[in-house]
Amino acid sequence: MSSDTAVRWLNGAADVGPELLSRVTGAYEELALREMPVNYHSWVEEEFGLDMSSVYGGYPIGNPWAKASGQLSMTPQQVAEDVEAGLGYVVLKTVIAESEDGGQSMSDWAIRESRMQVEPIRSRRGESGWTVSWKGRGWWGTLDEYLELLRSACGLAAGAATLVVPSVKYHLLQPGESEWLESEYRFTTRRLLEAWRDSGSKGPMPIEKDFSPTLAGSERSRVREKVVEWLRRVPCLVRAAAGDGEVAVGLKVFNALFDDSFQLEMLRVVQQAAGAESANWLVYGNRLFDPDREFDGQRGIAYGGGDLSDRNLRVLSEFHKEYGAAMRPLAGTGDICSGRMALEYALRGASSFQLHTFFQLPSGQYALRSGSRTQKALHELYLHPEEGLVVWMEHLSRRCGLPTGPLRFRDVVGHGRPG
Ligand SMILES: Cc1cc2nc3c(=O)[nH]c(=O)nc-3n(C[C@H](O)[C@H](O)[C@H](O)COP(=O)(O)O)c2cc1C
């Protein structure tokens, strides 16, 4: 695969007229001072004619912005803020699957977070960004506590436009192992489904399978063939556990320690899977893992920032070149800290964006003074005069000849490199 470092397609300044730029700048400054933040999605629709509706897997969503699974989707309070801010969906923290007797083959991932630090990071290309350093991994509470979170989150989202999505880390075969622990898949999926139905949710339950970056550093992912087998078998196992039509499965693909061509191979495997083996959507791509990076006395941690987006965009460019409009539904994740970066992922096929780090920055990094972190982030993501989505959508409408009338986000998805 090309090691071209010119991985970005949206460089320099957005090509927009002075009138639009002045309206965006005015809105950015004026809304920042409001005591009650606006609903940003409907506000940009009214003021700038932007239709942000999109899809996540097969689910219609009002806008593509989502909370990625992690430390910011562990409590009902956090979910309530995201529902209030009108996010398209929220992926809850990853729970570690267990079987009926309480056994957890992936118990190494049920580690309590000790300290977490949001810090600046410079990419190999010299770009400044942010990363979150910590030693924790998955949900460390009980499964019952997680089910309680799922019920409350669905209750909070009922009647609102935000979709709630559980995330699970199930058993994965290790080198030398040949028996899948189907009991873990059965027990955990069914309990999640019960909680989902209890809360009045209808239709198939969306569920994400997390292949986390720390897997990259574990013995489990040492053998490429095993990893490929995981990607094929996991959707079947989750579906078989839930019953026909009861779940829709998204695979959150990790950044392995192998080269970019293996990343592409993983995406191809998911893309080409048929029947019960096929995932309903892909999430790409979880954070990088550095075996030598140290934090709090631990060697080997996950990280993000510009190296993560560079790698993801490089791989997704190739994937998009191969499959174009035939690509499976895709959600982008990784260093999405601006509207511009979100659109880089969208041009390569992502119809929604899962953010973690940008919802966690020190409050001085956001212009909006009131409201929740989620609202503060949306203010920047949409309206930043140089980096925001409004100016870059206008840029794309000029460069890509998008259909006239209201500018529709979905017309950008999978468009490919702008002319
Ligand atoms: C502190 C922290 C905890 C995370 N925990 C999870 C998790 O439990 N499950 C998961 O699928 N991803 C987890 N992630 C990955 C995020 O969901 C996200 O995909 C990744 O950080 C890339 O997005 P970002 O660059 O916006 O942070 C975590 C990330 C961070 C920073």
Short mmCIF file of C-alpha atoms and ligand atoms in Angstrom, two decimals:
data_model
loop_
_atom_site.label_atom_id
_atom_site.label_comp_id
_atom_site.label_asym_id
_atom_site.label_seq_id
_atom_site.Cartn_x
_atom_site.Cartn_y
_atom_site.Cartn_z
CA MET A 1 0.00 0.00 0.00
CA SER A 2 1.19 3.51 -0.75
CA SER A 3 3.04 5.18 2.11
CA ASP A 4 1.95 8.56 0.70
CA THR A 5 1.98 11.03 3.57
CA ALA A 6 -0.46 13.40 1.80
CA VAL A 7 -3.32 11.50 3.39
CA ARG A 8 -5.66 14.47 3.82
CA TRP A 9 -8.03 15.57 1.09
CA LEU A 10 -9.21 18.79 2.76
CA ASN A 11 -6.10 20.93 3.06
CA GLY A 12 -5.50 24.66 3.47
CA ALA A 13 -8.46 27.01 3.89
CA ALA A 14 -12.04 26.17 2.93
CA ASP A 15 -13.12 27.62 -0.40
CA VAL A 16 -16.09 29.71 0.76
CA GLY A 17 -17.28 33.22 -0.03
CA PRO A 18 -16.72 36.13 2.41
CA GLU A 19 -20.45 36.41 3.15
CA LEU A 20 -20.77 32.83 4.42
CA LEU A 21 -17.52 33.09 6.34
CA SER A 22 -18.71 36.21 8.10
CA ARG A 23 -22.06 34.59 8.99
CA VAL A 24 -20.30 31.51 10.41
CA THR A 25 -17.83 33.63 12.38
CA GLY A 26 -20.67 35.78 13.74
CA ALA A 27 -22.66 32.69 14.77
CA TYR A 28 -19.60 31.07 16.37
CA GLU A 29 -18.98 34.15 18.51
CA GLU A 30 -22.58 34.99 19.31
CA LEU A 31 -23.77 31.48 20.23
CA ALA A 32 -20.71 30.96 22.43
CA LEU A 33 -22.12 33.53 24.85
CA ARG A 34 -25.66 32.15 25.09
CA GLU A 35 -26.71 31.04 28.53
CA MET A 36 -28.82 28.25 27.05
CA PRO A 37 -27.05 26.45 24.20
CA VAL A 38 -29.16 25.97 21.08
CA ASN A 39 -29.96 22.62 19.53
CA TYR A 40 -27.05 22.77 17.09
CA HIS A 41 -28.47 20.29 14.59
CA SER A 42 -31.73 22.11 13.98
CA TRP A 43 -29.96 25.47 14.27
CA VAL A 44 -27.56 24.74 11.38
CA GLU A 45 -30.46 23.36 9.39
CA GLU A 46 -32.44 26.58 9.80
CA GLU A 47 -29.57 29.03 9.43
CA PHE A 48 -27.42 27.31 6.84
CA GLY A 49 -29.86 24.92 5.13
CA LEU A 50 -27.85 21.86 6.18
CA ASP A 51 -29.66 18.53 6.27
CA MET A 52 -27.56 16.38 8.61
CA SER A 53 -29.76 13.27 8.64
CA SER A 54 -27.85 10.06 8.08
CA VAL A 55 -27.72 6.35 8.89
CA TYR A 56 -25.84 4.18 11.35
CA GLY A 57 -25.83 0.59 10.13
CA GLY A 58 -29.43 0.29 9.03
CA TYR A 59 -30.77 2.79 11.60
CA PRO A 60 -31.86 6.26 10.50
CA ILE A 61 -30.27 8.97 12.67
CA GLY A 62 -30.98 12.71 12.83
CA ASN A 63 -27.30 13.60 12.55
CA PRO A 64 -23.99 11.70 12.28
CA TRP A 65 -22.45 12.76 15.61
CA ALA A 66 -22.08 9.99 18.19
CA LYS A 67 -20.44 9.34 21.52
CA ALA A 68 -17.91 6.52 21.12
CA SER A 69 -17.84 3.74 23.69
CA GLY A 70 -15.69 4.60 26.70
CA GLN A 71 -15.37 6.50 29.95
CA LEU A 72 -17.89 9.09 28.80
CA SER A 73 -20.77 6.64 28.39
CA MET A 74 -20.75 4.89 31.75
CA THR A 75 -23.49 6.71 33.65
CA PRO A 76 -27.11 7.76 33.08
CA GLN A 77 -26.04 11.38 33.68
CA GLN A 78 -23.58 11.25 30.78
CA VAL A 79 -26.20 9.69 28.51
CA ALA A 80 -28.78 12.30 29.59
CA GLU A 81 -26.43 15.09 28.48
CA ASP A 82 -25.91 13.45 25.10
CA VAL A 83 -29.64 13.00 24.62
CA GLU A 84 -30.18 16.64 25.51
CA ALA A 85 -27.48 17.67 23.03
CA GLY A 86 -29.28 15.56 20.41
CA LEU A 87 -26.45 13.20 19.43
CA GLY A 88 -27.39 10.70 16.72
CA TYR A 89 -26.46 7.81 19.00
CA VAL A 90 -24.44 6.85 22.07
CA VAL A 91 -22.38 3.67 22.34
CA LEU A 92 -22.18 2.58 25.96
CA LYS A 93 -18.91 1.50 27.58
CA THR A 94 -17.83 -2.03 26.60
CA VAL A 95 -19.01 -4.73 28.95
CA ILE A 96 -16.98 -7.93 29.29
CA ALA A 97 -19.15 -10.93 28.37
CA GLU A 98 -19.78 -13.68 30.87
CA SER A 99 -21.39 -17.09 30.90
CA GLU A 100 -24.17 -18.24 33.22
CA ASP A 101 -21.69 -19.32 35.92
CA GLY A 102 -20.07 -15.86 35.94
CA GLY A 103 -16.97 -16.99 34.00
CA GLN A 104 -15.32 -14.31 31.85
CA SER A 105 -12.71 -15.47 29.35
CA MET A 106 -11.77 -11.83 28.69
CA SER A 107 -11.56 -10.89 32.39
CA ASP A 108 -8.17 -9.26 31.74
CA TRP A 109 -10.17 -6.44 30.15
CA ALA A 110 -12.37 -5.82 33.20
CA ILE A 111 -9.81 -3.48 34.78
CA ARG A 112 -10.78 -0.47 36.83
CA GLU A 113 -9.52 2.84 35.56
CA SER A 114 -7.07 4.39 38.00
CA ARG A 115 -6.01 7.66 36.48
CA MET A 116 -6.83 9.15 33.14
CA GLN A 117 -4.99 12.02 31.53
CA VAL A 118 -5.99 14.05 28.50
CA GLU A 119 -2.81 15.38 26.96
CA PRO A 120 -1.48 17.04 23.81
CA ILE A 121 0.29 14.76 21.36
CA ARG A 122 2.35 15.50 18.28
CA SER A 123 2.04 13.15 15.32
CA ARG A 124 4.95 11.82 13.30
CA ARG A 125 4.07 14.38 10.63
CA GLY A 126 4.33 17.11 13.27
CA GLU A 127 0.62 17.84 13.72
CA SER A 128 -0.69 18.75 17.16
CA GLY A 129 -3.58 16.80 18.58
CA TRP A 130 -4.94 15.20 21.73
CA THR A 131 -4.77 11.78 23.30
CA VAL A 132 -6.18 10.20 26.46
CA SER A 133 -3.72 8.13 28.46
CA TRP A 134 -4.95 5.58 30.99
CA LYS A 135 -4.52 2.00 32.08
CA GLY A 136 -8.14 0.90 32.30
CA ARG A 137 -9.97 -1.24 29.78
CA GLY A 138 -13.62 -2.42 29.83
CA TRP A 139 -16.58 -2.14 32.25
CA TRP A 140 -15.38 -3.25 35.67
CA GLY A 141 -18.79 -3.41 37.37
CA THR A 142 -21.12 -6.40 37.29
CA LEU A 143 -23.22 -7.42 34.32
CA ASP A 144 -26.34 -6.53 36.34
CA GLU A 145 -25.01 -3.01 36.84
CA TYR A 146 -24.41 -2.73 33.11
CA LEU A 147 -27.96 -3.93 32.38
CA GLU A 148 -29.20 -1.24 34.73
CA LEU A 149 -27.21 1.36 32.77
CA LEU A 150 -28.65 0.05 29.50
CA ARG A 151 -32.22 0.22 30.86
CA SER A 152 -31.76 3.75 32.20
CA ALA A 153 -30.06 4.92 29.01
CA CYS A 154 -32.87 3.52 26.83
CA GLY A 155 -35.40 5.12 29.18
CA LEU A 156 -33.68 8.51 28.86
CA ALA A 157 -33.55 8.20 25.08
CA ALA A 158 -37.16 7.04 24.71
CA GLY A 159 -39.07 9.58 22.68
CA ALA A 160 -35.84 11.43 21.80
CA ALA A 161 -33.88 11.05 18.59
CA THR A 162 -30.79 9.46 20.19
CA LEU A 163 -30.19 5.73 19.74
CA VAL A 164 -28.52 3.76 22.56
CA VAL A 165 -26.10 0.99 21.64
CA PRO A 166 -24.48 -1.54 23.99
CA SER A 167 -20.92 -2.66 23.30
CA VAL A 168 -19.46 -6.03 24.28
CA LYS A 169 -16.15 -7.80 24.40
CA TYR A 170 -16.88 -11.51 23.97
CA HIS A 171 -14.59 -14.50 24.00
CA LEU A 172 -12.04 -14.58 21.17
CA LEU A 173 -10.07 -17.69 20.31
CA GLN A 174 -6.42 -17.56 21.30
CA PRO A 175 -3.66 -19.21 19.29
CA GLY A 176 -3.94 -22.94 20.06
CA GLU A 177 -7.60 -22.73 21.11
CA SER A 178 -10.31 -24.14 18.83
CA GLU A 179 -13.54 -24.05 20.87
CA TRP A 180 -15.57 -20.86 20.93
CA LEU A 181 -17.18 -20.22 24.32
CA GLU A 182 -20.67 -19.95 22.92
CA SER A 183 -22.10 -19.87 26.44
CA GLU A 184 -20.61 -16.37 26.90
CA TYR A 185 -22.19 -15.19 23.68
CA ARG A 186 -25.57 -16.72 24.57
CA PHE A 187 -25.84 -15.60 28.16
CA THR A 188 -24.62 -12.03 27.71
CA THR A 189 -26.46 -11.29 24.46
CA ARG A 190 -29.76 -12.59 25.82
CA ARG A 191 -29.50 -10.58 29.01
CA LEU A 192 -28.74 -7.42 27.04
CA LEU A 193 -31.66 -8.10 24.76
CA GLU A 194 -34.02 -8.58 27.74
CA ALA A 195 -32.93 -5.23 29.18
CA TRP A 196 -33.33 -3.56 25.80
CA ARG A 197 -36.85 -4.96 25.39
CA ASP A 198 -37.78 -4.19 29.05
CA SER A 199 -37.14 -0.55 28.32
CA GLY A 200 -39.71 -0.63 25.51
CA SER A 201 -37.21 -0.54 22.65
CA LYS A 202 -38.49 -2.11 19.45
CA GLY A 203 -36.86 -3.77 16.45
CA PRO A 204 -33.47 -5.44 16.31
CA MET A 205 -31.08 -4.32 19.06
CA PRO A 206 -27.92 -2.68 17.68
CA ILE A 207 -24.82 -4.10 19.31
CA GLU A 208 -21.14 -3.39 18.78
CA LYS A 209 -18.38 -5.93 19.22
CA ASP A 210 -15.29 -4.15 20.44
CA PHE A 211 -11.91 -5.38 19.17
CA SER A 212 -9.94 -3.00 21.35
CA PRO A 213 -6.46 -1.58 20.74
CA THR A 214 -5.08 -3.39 23.77
CA LEU A 215 -5.84 -6.63 21.92
CA ALA A 216 -3.09 -5.55 19.55
CA GLY A 217 -0.60 -5.88 22.36
CA SER A 218 -1.97 -9.19 23.63
CA GLU A 219 -0.88 -12.70 22.72
CA ARG A 220 -4.37 -13.32 21.34
CA SER A 221 -3.77 -11.29 18.20
CA ARG A 222 -0.30 -12.67 17.46
CA VAL A 223 -1.53 -14.92 14.65
CA ARG A 224 -3.12 -13.14 11.70
CA GLU A 225 -5.27 -16.11 10.68
CA LYS A 226 -6.88 -16.15 14.13
CA VAL A 227 -7.81 -12.49 13.85
CA VAL A 228 -9.39 -13.12 10.46
CA GLU A 229 -11.34 -16.02 11.95
CA TRP A 230 -12.66 -13.71 14.73
CA LEU A 231 -14.03 -11.26 12.20
CA ARG A 232 -15.89 -14.02 10.37
CA ARG A 233 -17.27 -15.92 13.32
CA VAL A 234 -18.29 -13.18 15.75
CA PRO A 235 -21.36 -11.94 13.80
CA CYS A 236 -22.66 -15.56 13.50
CA LEU A 237 -22.15 -16.22 17.19
CA VAL A 238 -23.92 -13.04 18.31
CA ARG A 239 -26.82 -13.64 15.92
CA ALA A 240 -27.17 -17.28 16.90
CA ALA A 241 -27.19 -16.24 20.55
CA ALA A 242 -29.94 -13.68 20.09
CA GLY A 243 -32.23 -15.45 17.65
CA ASP A 244 -33.36 -14.54 14.16
CA GLY A 245 -33.68 -10.83 13.46
CA GLU A 246 -33.20 -9.85 17.11
CA VAL A 247 -29.89 -8.02 16.75
CA ALA A 248 -27.90 -5.98 14.25
CA VAL A 249 -24.15 -6.39 14.70
CA GLY A 250 -21.41 -3.81 14.22
CA LEU A 251 -17.74 -4.79 14.33
CA LYS A 252 -15.37 -2.18 15.74
CA VAL A 253 -12.09 -3.04 14.06
CA PHE A 254 -8.83 -2.44 15.86
CA ASN A 255 -5.48 -1.20 14.66
CA ALA A 256 -3.24 -4.26 14.88
CA LEU A 257 0.52 -4.16 15.22
CA PHE A 258 0.92 -5.51 11.67
CA ASP A 259 1.21 -3.24 8.64
CA ASP A 260 -1.46 -1.33 6.73
CA SER A 261 -2.03 -4.19 4.31
CA PHE A 262 -3.29 -6.33 7.21
CA GLN A 263 -5.70 -3.55 8.18
CA LEU A 264 -7.02 -3.65 4.64
CA GLU A 265 -7.23 -7.42 4.77
CA MET A 266 -9.39 -7.20 7.92
CA LEU A 267 -11.73 -4.74 6.20
CA ARG A 268 -11.94 -6.98 3.13
CA VAL A 269 -12.84 -9.97 5.27
CA VAL A 270 -15.74 -8.09 6.84
CA GLN A 271 -16.77 -6.62 3.50
CA GLN A 272 -16.80 -9.98 1.71
CA ALA A 273 -18.47 -12.02 4.44
CA ALA A 274 -21.84 -13.40 3.39
CA GLY A 275 -24.97 -14.67 5.13
CA ALA A 276 -24.78 -15.05 8.91
CA GLU A 277 -21.09 -14.10 8.85
CA SER A 278 -21.79 -10.61 7.58
CA ALA A 279 -21.72 -7.68 9.96
CA ASN A 280 -24.42 -5.02 9.62
CA TRP A 281 -21.80 -2.28 9.86
CA LEU A 282 -18.17 -1.55 10.56
CA VAL A 283 -16.62 0.92 12.97
CA TYR A 284 -13.15 1.97 11.90
CA GLY A 285 -10.63 2.25 13.45
CA ASN A 286 -9.98 2.03 17.15
CA ARG A 287 -6.85 3.59 18.68
CA LEU A 288 -3.23 2.70 18.01
CA PHE A 289 -1.26 0.62 20.47
CA ASP A 290 2.32 1.43 21.39
CA PRO A 291 4.06 -1.40 23.27
CA ASP A 292 6.75 1.04 24.46
CA ARG A 293 4.59 3.99 25.51
CA GLU A 294 4.46 4.35 29.29
CA PHE A 295 1.82 5.74 31.59
CA ASP A 296 1.57 5.52 35.36
CA GLY A 297 4.24 2.83 35.51
CA GLN A 298 2.62 0.68 32.83
CA ARG A 299 4.40 -0.06 29.57
CA GLY A 300 2.23 -0.47 26.50
CA ILE A 301 -0.85 1.72 26.14
CA ALA A 302 -3.29 2.86 23.46
CA TYR A 303 -3.07 6.35 21.99
CA GLY A 304 -4.69 8.61 19.43
CA GLY A 305 -4.09 11.95 17.72
CA GLY A 306 -2.82 12.61 14.21
CA ASP A 307 -1.03 9.28 13.73
CA LEU A 308 -4.35 7.54 14.33
CA SER A 309 -6.31 9.61 11.80
CA ASP A 310 -3.46 9.40 9.28
CA ARG A 311 -3.42 5.64 9.46
CA ASN A 312 -7.20 5.28 9.40
CA LEU A 313 -7.62 7.64 6.46
CA ARG A 314 -4.82 5.95 4.54
CA VAL A 315 -6.44 2.55 4.96
CA LEU A 316 -9.97 3.79 4.32
CA SER A 317 -8.85 5.54 1.12
CA GLU A 318 -7.69 2.18 -0.22
CA PHE A 319 -10.78 0.39 1.01
CA HIS A 320 -13.03 3.00 -0.58
CA LYS A 321 -11.06 2.80 -3.84
CA GLU A 322 -11.70 -0.95 -3.96
CA TYR A 323 -15.37 -1.05 -3.02
CA GLY A 324 -16.82 2.45 -3.52
CA ALA A 325 -20.60 2.50 -3.23
CA ALA A 326 -20.67 -1.23 -2.41
CA MET A 327 -18.94 -0.63 0.93
CA ARG A 328 -20.71 -1.90 4.01
CA PRO A 329 -22.16 0.86 6.23
CA LEU A 330 -19.28 2.50 8.04
CA ALA A 331 -18.93 4.58 11.20
CA GLY A 332 -15.64 6.47 11.51
CA THR A 333 -13.71 6.81 14.75
CA GLY A 334 -10.25 8.17 15.53
CA ASP A 335 -9.04 11.71 16.12
CA ILE A 336 -12.27 13.31 14.89
CA CYS A 337 -11.74 16.69 16.55
CA SER A 338 -13.21 18.96 13.86
CA GLY A 339 -15.88 19.13 11.19
CA ARG A 340 -13.11 19.05 8.61
CA MET A 341 -11.75 15.76 9.95
CA ALA A 342 -15.26 14.28 10.15
CA LEU A 343 -15.74 15.05 6.46
CA GLU A 344 -12.43 13.37 5.63
CA TYR A 345 -13.96 10.18 7.02
CA ALA A 346 -17.32 10.86 5.31
CA LEU A 347 -15.73 11.23 1.87
CA ARG A 348 -14.29 7.75 2.42
CA GLY A 349 -17.69 6.29 3.28
CA ALA A 350 -18.39 7.02 6.97
CA SER A 351 -22.02 7.99 7.52
CA SER A 352 -21.52 8.63 11.23
CA PHE A 353 -18.72 9.65 13.59
CA GLN A 354 -17.87 8.19 16.97
CA LEU A 355 -15.89 10.64 19.11
CA HIS A 356 -14.33 10.15 22.50
CA THR A 357 -11.31 12.40 22.93
CA PHE A 358 -12.93 15.57 21.59
CA PHE A 359 -15.71 15.27 24.19
CA GLN A 360 -13.08 15.17 26.91
CA LEU A 361 -10.83 18.20 26.31
CA PRO A 362 -10.10 20.78 29.01
CA SER A 363 -12.98 23.28 28.99
CA GLY A 364 -10.68 26.13 27.87
CA GLN A 365 -10.46 24.42 24.48
CA TYR A 366 -14.10 25.17 23.69
CA ALA A 367 -15.58 28.61 22.95
CA LEU A 368 -19.06 27.83 24.35
CA ARG A 369 -19.16 28.95 27.98
CA SER A 370 -22.37 27.27 29.20
CA GLY A 371 -23.84 23.79 28.64
CA SER A 372 -22.36 20.31 28.66
CA ARG A 373 -19.09 19.14 27.09
CA THR A 374 -21.15 17.53 24.34
CA GLN A 375 -22.79 20.85 23.46
CA LYS A 376 -19.44 22.64 23.67
CA ALA A 377 -17.93 20.11 21.27
CA LEU A 378 -20.85 20.43 18.83
CA HIS A 379 -20.42 24.19 18.82
CA GLU A 380 -16.83 23.72 17.56
CA LEU A 381 -17.59 20.80 15.25
CA TYR A 382 -20.26 22.70 13.35
CA LEU A 383 -19.31 26.34 13.60
CA HIS A 384 -15.57 26.82 13.95
CA PRO A 385 -14.80 29.34 11.19
CA GLU A 386 -11.73 27.44 9.91
CA GLU A 387 -12.30 23.86 10.97
CA GLY A 388 -16.08 23.53 11.30
CA LEU A 389 -18.43 21.39 9.27
CA VAL A 390 -20.52 24.28 7.95
CA VAL A 391 -17.65 25.90 6.04
CA TRP A 392 -16.28 22.57 4.82
CA MET A 393 -19.70 21.42 3.60
CA GLU A 394 -19.89 24.63 1.59
CA HIS A 395 -16.39 23.95 0.26
CA LEU A 396 -17.48 20.47 -0.85
CA SER A 397 -20.62 21.76 -2.45
CA ARG A 398 -18.44 24.03 -4.60
CA ARG A 399 -15.79 21.42 -5.38
CA CYS A 400 -17.92 18.29 -5.76
CA GLY A 401 -20.96 19.68 -7.54
CA LEU A 402 -23.36 18.36 -4.89
CA PRO A 403 -27.07 18.45 -5.79
CA THR A 404 -28.54 21.94 -5.44
CA GLY A 405 -31.16 22.80 -2.82
CA PRO A 406 -30.49 22.12 0.85
CA LEU A 407 -26.97 20.80 1.37
CA ARG A 408 -27.33 17.20 2.44
CA PHE A 409 -24.67 15.51 4.52
CA ARG A 410 -25.57 12.15 2.96
CA ASP A 411 -24.52 13.40 -0.49
CA VAL A 412 -20.95 13.68 0.77
CA VAL A 413 -20.80 10.16 2.24
CA GLY A 414 -18.62 7.94 0.06
CA HIS A 415 -18.12 10.68 -2.54
CA GLY A 416 -14.37 10.04 -2.69
CA ARG A 417 -11.60 12.55 -3.25
CA PRO A 418 -13.00 15.99 -4.12
CA GLY A 419 -11.91 17.40 -7.49
C1 LIG B 1 -10.42 6.49 27.88
C2 LIG B 1 -10.93 5.70 26.74
C3 LIG B 1 -11.69 4.56 26.96
C4 LIG B 1 -12.17 3.81 25.89
N1 LIG B 1 -12.93 2.71 26.13
C5 LIG B 1 -13.46 2.03 25.07
C6 LIG B 1 -14.31 0.93 25.29
O1 LIG B 1 -14.60 0.53 26.40
N2 LIG B 1 -14.81 0.30 24.19
C7 LIG B 1 -14.54 0.69 22.90
O2 LIG B 1 -15.05 0.09 21.95
N3 LIG B 1 -13.72 1.74 22.70
C8 LIG B 1 -13.18 2.41 23.73
N4 LIG B 1 -12.40 3.49 23.50
C9 LIG B 1 -12.12 3.91 22.13
C10 LIG B 1 -13.08 5.02 21.71
O3 LIG B 1 -14.40 4.55 21.69
C11 LIG B 1 -12.74 5.60 20.33
O4 LIG B 1 -13.11 4.68 19.32
C12 LIG B 1 -11.28 5.93 20.18
O5 LIG B 1 -10.79 6.58 21.33
C13 LIG B 1 -11.02 6.81 18.97
O6 LIG B 1 -11.75 8.01 19.05
P1 LIG B 1 -11.11 9.38 19.60
O7 LIG B 1 -9.85 9.62 18.85
O8 LIG B 1 -12.19 10.39 19.32
O9 LIG B 1 -10.86 9.21 21.04
C14 LIG B 1 -11.89 4.24 24.57
C15 LIG B 1 -11.11 5.38 24.34
C16 LIG B 1 -10.64 6.11 25.41
C17 LIG B 1 -9.83 7.32 25.12
#
